[in-house]
Amino acid sequence: MNNPKFSLLGLAMLMVAGCGSEPLRRVDALAQTPAPLEMPIGTARQALAQAPICCDAMKNFPFQPIAANFSADVTLDASAPAYRFDSGKSFFRAFELPREGKSFEVRLYSQAGETVLAPSVMLLDSQLRMTRLLNADDFAYVPAEGLKGDSLDARLRVDRLYLDNPGNERYLVLFTTDSDSAGQTVLQHPAKAYAKALGNEPPSIPDPIARHSPVGVIKMVLIEDKASGQQANTYVPAYSTGREMGNELPSTPTPAVLPETQAYYRQGIDAALASKDLERALRLADEAARVGDASAKAYLLERIEIK
């Protein structure tokens, strides 16, 4: 699907449609994406079946450090390591996210042609505890537009408001699952997209189907916040509590909170109260509770009573 003819058609559509109303979509449409990884399903599944398991545990993953301006094509195929996740065996790529600087957004575009990899994304904190798990349901099919081919897209924000927060997300793992690899995605025929952009009736022709594959190529882009100041977003990273993004996960005992983690939140609560910022103090107490400090809210109430 992603060839010069369709790219030119997509660029014409972009000009006719005026790039859409959402600025981020305009950026996506003007960004060149790679050609999909076209490998027969049988060959791809055989390659995965024959791939050796790379590691005994996730702590031994080959995490690749990346910078805040990272932009690259990430290939999951026989050149990638393989691991047996709870959801099945999969090729994967593992990254160590930037620790310093501003908060940033991660954009993922899994390229679709005759086949497509339906990705899952696992985020982990500094102690390799799961904070979020996104699966194929969290990726949306976006038709080709401009220089961007058909793809399954997702975006997520990584918070760096408090750089020394021990619950910050430090690692990202891309993989797929057995169930998602068995599915398929219906793509939009380019002729239909072009007719819609012109305001015409789409032709009555079948849409192509991309079968889900255990291999594929994902364009991954990190975009750091441009604003000089940062605002806390609504997501507070913490260890997995057994249900993330609507998925059931194996339950694990709540780890004991580290003394330095407890001290960090106590100091933050005290500072917020000293500046009469009760809202921030409440938010910090809530964050502390989510990372295992069950006494944080009682500490806040005690400090309020003392005052």
Coordinates of C-alpha atoms in Angstrom, one line a residue:
M1 CA 0.0 0.0 0.0
N2 CA 2.8 2.4 0.7
N3 CA 4.2 3.1 -2.7
P4 CA 5.1 6.3 -4.7
K5 CA 1.7 6.3 -6.5
F6 CA -0.3 6.2 -3.2
S7 CA 2.1 8.8 -1.6
L8 CA 1.4 11.3 -4.3
L9 CA -2.3 10.6 -4.1
G10 CA -2.2 11.1 -0.3
L11 CA -0.3 14.4 -0.7
A12 CA -3.0 15.5 -3.2
M13 CA -5.7 14.6 -0.7
L14 CA -3.8 16.5 2.0
M15 CA -3.8 19.6 -0.2
V16 CA -7.5 19.3 -1.1
A17 CA -8.6 18.6 2.5
G18 CA -6.5 21.4 3.9
C19 CA -4.6 19.0 6.2
G20 CA -7.5 18.8 8.6
S21 CA -8.2 20.9 11.7
E22 CA -5.9 19.3 14.3
P23 CA -2.3 20.6 14.2
L24 CA -0.8 17.3 15.3
R25 CA -2.5 15.5 12.4
R26 CA -0.9 17.9 10.0
V27 CA 2.5 17.1 11.4
D28 CA 1.9 13.4 11.1
A29 CA 0.7 13.8 7.5
L30 CA 3.8 15.7 6.4
A31 CA 6.2 13.1 8.1
Q32 CA 7.6 10.4 5.9
T33 CA 6.9 6.9 7.2
P34 CA 8.7 3.7 6.2
A35 CA 7.3 1.1 3.9
P36 CA 5.5 -1.8 5.7
L37 CA 7.5 -4.9 6.4
E38 CA 6.0 -7.3 3.8
M39 CA 6.7 -10.9 4.9
P40 CA 4.4 -13.8 4.3
I41 CA 2.5 -14.7 7.5
G42 CA 3.7 -18.3 7.4
T43 CA 7.3 -17.2 7.1
A44 CA 6.9 -14.7 9.9
R45 CA 5.3 -17.2 12.3
Q46 CA 8.0 -19.7 11.5
A47 CA 10.7 -17.2 12.2
L48 CA 9.1 -16.4 15.6
A49 CA 8.7 -20.1 16.5
Q50 CA 12.4 -20.8 15.8
A51 CA 13.7 -17.7 17.6
P52 CA 15.5 -18.4 20.9
I53 CA 14.3 -16.8 24.1
C54 CA 16.7 -14.0 24.8
C55 CA 16.3 -13.5 28.6
D56 CA 15.2 -15.2 31.8
A57 CA 13.4 -12.0 33.0
M58 CA 12.6 -8.5 31.9
K59 CA 15.4 -7.1 34.0
N60 CA 17.8 -8.7 31.5
F61 CA 16.3 -7.1 28.4
P62 CA 18.7 -5.2 26.1
F63 CA 17.3 -1.7 26.9
Q64 CA 18.4 0.9 24.4
P65 CA 18.9 4.4 25.8
I66 CA 17.1 7.0 23.6
A67 CA 17.2 10.8 23.7
A68 CA 14.3 13.3 23.9
N69 CA 14.5 14.0 20.2
F70 CA 14.4 10.3 19.2
S71 CA 12.8 9.5 15.8
A72 CA 13.4 6.2 14.1
D73 CA 11.9 3.1 12.5
V74 CA 11.7 0.2 14.9
T75 CA 11.7 -3.2 13.3
L76 CA 10.4 -6.3 15.0
D77 CA 11.5 -9.3 13.1
A78 CA 14.1 -12.1 13.3
S79 CA 16.8 -9.5 14.0
A80 CA 15.0 -8.5 17.2
P81 CA 15.2 -10.5 20.5
A82 CA 12.3 -12.8 21.5
Y83 CA 10.7 -13.3 24.9
R84 CA 7.8 -15.3 26.2
F85 CA 5.5 -12.7 27.7
D86 CA 2.3 -13.7 29.6
S87 CA 0.4 -13.0 26.4
G88 CA 2.6 -15.3 24.3
K89 CA 6.0 -15.4 22.6
S90 CA 6.9 -12.2 20.7
F91 CA 9.8 -10.3 19.1
F92 CA 10.3 -7.1 21.0
R93 CA 12.3 -3.9 21.3
A94 CA 13.1 -2.3 24.7
F95 CA 14.0 1.3 25.3
E96 CA 15.3 3.3 28.3
L97 CA 13.4 6.6 28.2
P98 CA 15.0 10.0 28.8
R99 CA 15.2 10.7 32.5
E100 CA 15.9 14.4 32.5
G101 CA 14.2 17.4 30.8
K102 CA 10.6 18.1 30.1
S103 CA 7.6 15.8 29.8
F104 CA 7.2 14.3 26.4
E105 CA 4.9 12.5 24.1
V106 CA 5.6 9.2 22.4
R107 CA 3.9 8.7 19.0
L108 CA 3.8 5.2 17.5
Y109 CA 2.8 4.3 13.9
S110 CA 2.7 0.6 13.0
Q111 CA 3.0 0.5 9.2
A112 CA 0.3 -1.5 7.3
G113 CA 0.4 -3.1 3.9
E114 CA -0.6 -6.6 3.1
T115 CA 0.3 -7.3 6.8
V116 CA 0.6 -5.2 9.9
L117 CA 1.9 -5.8 13.4
A118 CA -0.7 -5.0 16.0
P119 CA 1.5 -3.6 18.8
S120 CA 1.4 -3.7 22.6
V121 CA 3.3 -1.2 24.7
M122 CA 4.5 -1.9 28.2
L123 CA 5.8 1.0 30.4
L124 CA 7.9 0.3 33.5
D125 CA 9.2 2.4 36.4
S126 CA 12.8 2.5 37.7
Q127 CA 12.3 -0.8 39.5
L128 CA 10.9 -2.5 36.4
R129 CA 7.4 -2.5 37.8
M130 CA 4.6 -2.2 35.2
T131 CA 2.9 1.2 35.2
R132 CA 0.9 0.9 32.0
L133 CA 0.0 -1.7 29.4
L134 CA -1.5 -0.7 26.0
N135 CA -2.6 -3.4 23.6
A136 CA -3.9 -3.4 20.0
D137 CA -7.3 -1.9 21.2
D138 CA -5.4 1.2 22.2
F139 CA -4.1 1.7 18.6
A140 CA -6.4 3.3 16.0
Y141 CA -6.2 2.6 12.3
V142 CA -5.4 5.9 10.5
P143 CA -5.7 5.9 6.6
A144 CA -2.8 7.1 4.5
E145 CA -2.5 10.9 4.4
G146 CA 0.1 13.0 2.8
L147 CA 3.5 11.3 3.1
K148 CA 2.2 9.0 5.9
G149 CA 1.1 5.5 4.9
D150 CA -1.7 3.4 6.4
S151 CA -0.9 2.6 10.0
L152 CA -2.1 1.7 13.5
D153 CA -1.4 4.7 15.6
A154 CA -1.1 5.5 19.3
R155 CA 0.1 8.4 21.4
L156 CA 1.0 8.5 25.1
R157 CA 2.5 11.1 27.4
V158 CA 5.3 10.4 29.8
D159 CA 5.4 12.8 32.8
R160 CA 8.6 14.5 33.9
L161 CA 7.1 17.2 36.1
Y162 CA 9.0 15.9 39.1
L163 CA 12.3 14.6 37.8
D164 CA 13.2 12.9 41.1
N165 CA 9.8 11.1 41.4
P166 CA 10.8 7.4 42.0
G167 CA 7.6 6.4 40.3
N168 CA 8.5 8.0 37.0
E169 CA 8.3 5.7 33.9
R170 CA 11.8 4.8 32.8
Y171 CA 11.4 2.0 30.3
L172 CA 9.2 1.2 27.2
V173 CA 8.8 -2.2 25.6
L174 CA 7.2 -2.8 22.2
F175 CA 5.9 -6.3 21.4
T176 CA 2.7 -8.1 20.3
T177 CA 0.4 -10.8 21.6
D178 CA -0.8 -14.2 20.3
S179 CA -4.4 -13.0 20.2
D180 CA -3.6 -9.8 18.4
S181 CA -1.4 -11.6 15.9
A182 CA -4.4 -13.7 14.8
G183 CA -6.5 -10.7 13.8
Q184 CA -6.8 -8.4 10.8
T185 CA -7.4 -4.7 10.0
V186 CA -9.5 -3.4 7.2
L187 CA -7.7 -0.6 5.4
Q188 CA -9.4 2.2 3.4
H189 CA -8.9 2.0 -0.3
P190 CA -7.0 5.1 -1.6
A191 CA -9.7 5.7 -4.3
K192 CA -12.3 6.0 -1.6
A193 CA -10.2 8.3 0.5
Y194 CA -9.6 10.6 -2.5
A195 CA -13.3 10.6 -3.4
K196 CA -14.2 11.6 0.2
A197 CA -11.6 14.4 0.1
L198 CA -13.3 15.8 -3.0
G199 CA -16.7 15.5 -1.5
N200 CA -17.7 12.8 -4.0
E201 CA -19.4 9.4 -3.5
P202 CA -16.8 6.8 -2.8
P203 CA -16.6 4.0 -5.4
S204 CA -18.1 0.6 -4.6
I205 CA -14.9 -1.4 -4.4
P206 CA -13.6 -3.7 -1.7
D207 CA -11.2 -2.4 0.9
P208 CA -7.9 -4.2 1.3
I209 CA -7.2 -6.2 4.4
A210 CA -4.0 -6.3 6.3
R211 CA -3.5 -9.5 8.2
H212 CA -1.9 -9.2 11.6
S213 CA 1.6 -10.5 11.8
P214 CA 4.2 -11.2 14.5
V215 CA 6.7 -9.0 12.5
G216 CA 6.4 -5.4 11.4
V217 CA 8.0 -1.9 11.5
I218 CA 6.9 0.9 13.8
K219 CA 7.9 4.5 13.4
M220 CA 8.5 5.8 16.9
V221 CA 8.8 9.5 17.6
L222 CA 9.5 11.3 20.9
I223 CA 8.3 15.0 21.1
E224 CA 9.4 17.0 24.1
D225 CA 7.1 19.7 25.5
K226 CA 7.9 23.0 24.0
A227 CA 6.4 25.2 26.7
S228 CA 9.0 26.6 29.1
G229 CA 6.8 25.6 32.0
Q230 CA 5.1 22.3 32.6
Q231 CA 1.7 21.4 33.9
A232 CA 1.1 18.1 35.8
N233 CA -1.0 15.8 33.7
T234 CA -3.8 13.7 35.1
Y235 CA -1.9 10.4 34.8
V236 CA 0.3 9.6 37.9
P237 CA 2.7 6.7 37.2
A238 CA 2.7 3.9 39.8
Y239 CA 3.3 0.2 39.9
S240 CA 0.7 -2.1 38.3
T241 CA -2.3 -2.8 40.6
G242 CA -3.6 -5.7 38.6
R243 CA -5.8 -3.9 36.1
E244 CA -4.2 -1.5 33.5
M245 CA -5.9 -0.1 30.4
G246 CA -8.8 -2.5 30.9
N247 CA -6.6 -5.7 30.9
E248 CA -6.5 -8.3 33.6
L249 CA -3.0 -8.9 34.9
P250 CA -1.6 -11.4 37.4
S251 CA -1.9 -9.9 40.9
T252 CA 1.4 -9.2 42.7
P253 CA 2.0 -8.3 46.3
T254 CA 2.3 -4.6 46.9
P255 CA 6.0 -3.9 47.4
A256 CA 7.2 -2.1 50.5
V257 CA 7.6 1.7 49.9
L258 CA 11.3 2.7 50.0
P259 CA 12.3 5.2 52.8
E260 CA 13.6 7.7 50.3
T261 CA 10.3 7.5 48.4
Q262 CA 8.4 8.2 51.6
A263 CA 10.7 11.1 52.5
Y264 CA 10.3 12.6 49.0
Y265 CA 6.5 12.8 49.4
R266 CA 6.7 14.0 53.0
Q267 CA 9.0 16.9 51.9
G268 CA 6.8 17.7 49.0
I269 CA 3.7 17.8 51.2
D270 CA 5.4 20.0 53.7
A271 CA 6.6 22.4 51.0
A272 CA 3.1 22.6 49.5
L273 CA 1.5 23.4 52.8
A274 CA 4.2 26.0 53.5
S275 CA 3.2 27.8 50.3
K276 CA -0.5 27.3 51.1
D277 CA -1.0 25.1 48.1
L278 CA -3.5 22.6 49.5
E279 CA -4.4 21.2 46.1
R280 CA -0.8 20.2 45.4
A281 CA -0.4 18.7 48.9
L282 CA -3.5 16.6 48.3
R283 CA -2.2 15.5 44.9
L284 CA 1.1 14.5 46.4
A285 CA -0.5 12.5 49.2
D286 CA -2.6 10.7 46.6
E287 CA 0.4 9.9 44.5
A288 CA 2.2 8.6 47.5
A289 CA -0.7 6.3 48.3
R290 CA -0.6 4.9 44.8
V291 CA 3.1 4.0 45.0
G292 CA 2.5 2.1 48.3
D293 CA 2.8 4.8 51.0
A294 CA -0.5 4.1 52.8
S295 CA 0.2 6.6 55.6
A296 CA 0.7 9.6 53.4
K297 CA -2.9 10.9 53.6
A298 CA -2.8 10.5 57.4
Y299 CA 0.4 12.5 57.5
L300 CA -1.2 15.2 55.5
L301 CA -4.2 15.4 57.8
E302 CA -1.9 15.5 60.8
R303 CA 0.1 18.4 59.3
I304 CA -3.2 20.3 58.6
E305 CA -4.4 19.8 62.2
I306 CA -1.1 21.0 63.5
K307 CA -1.4 24.2 61.5

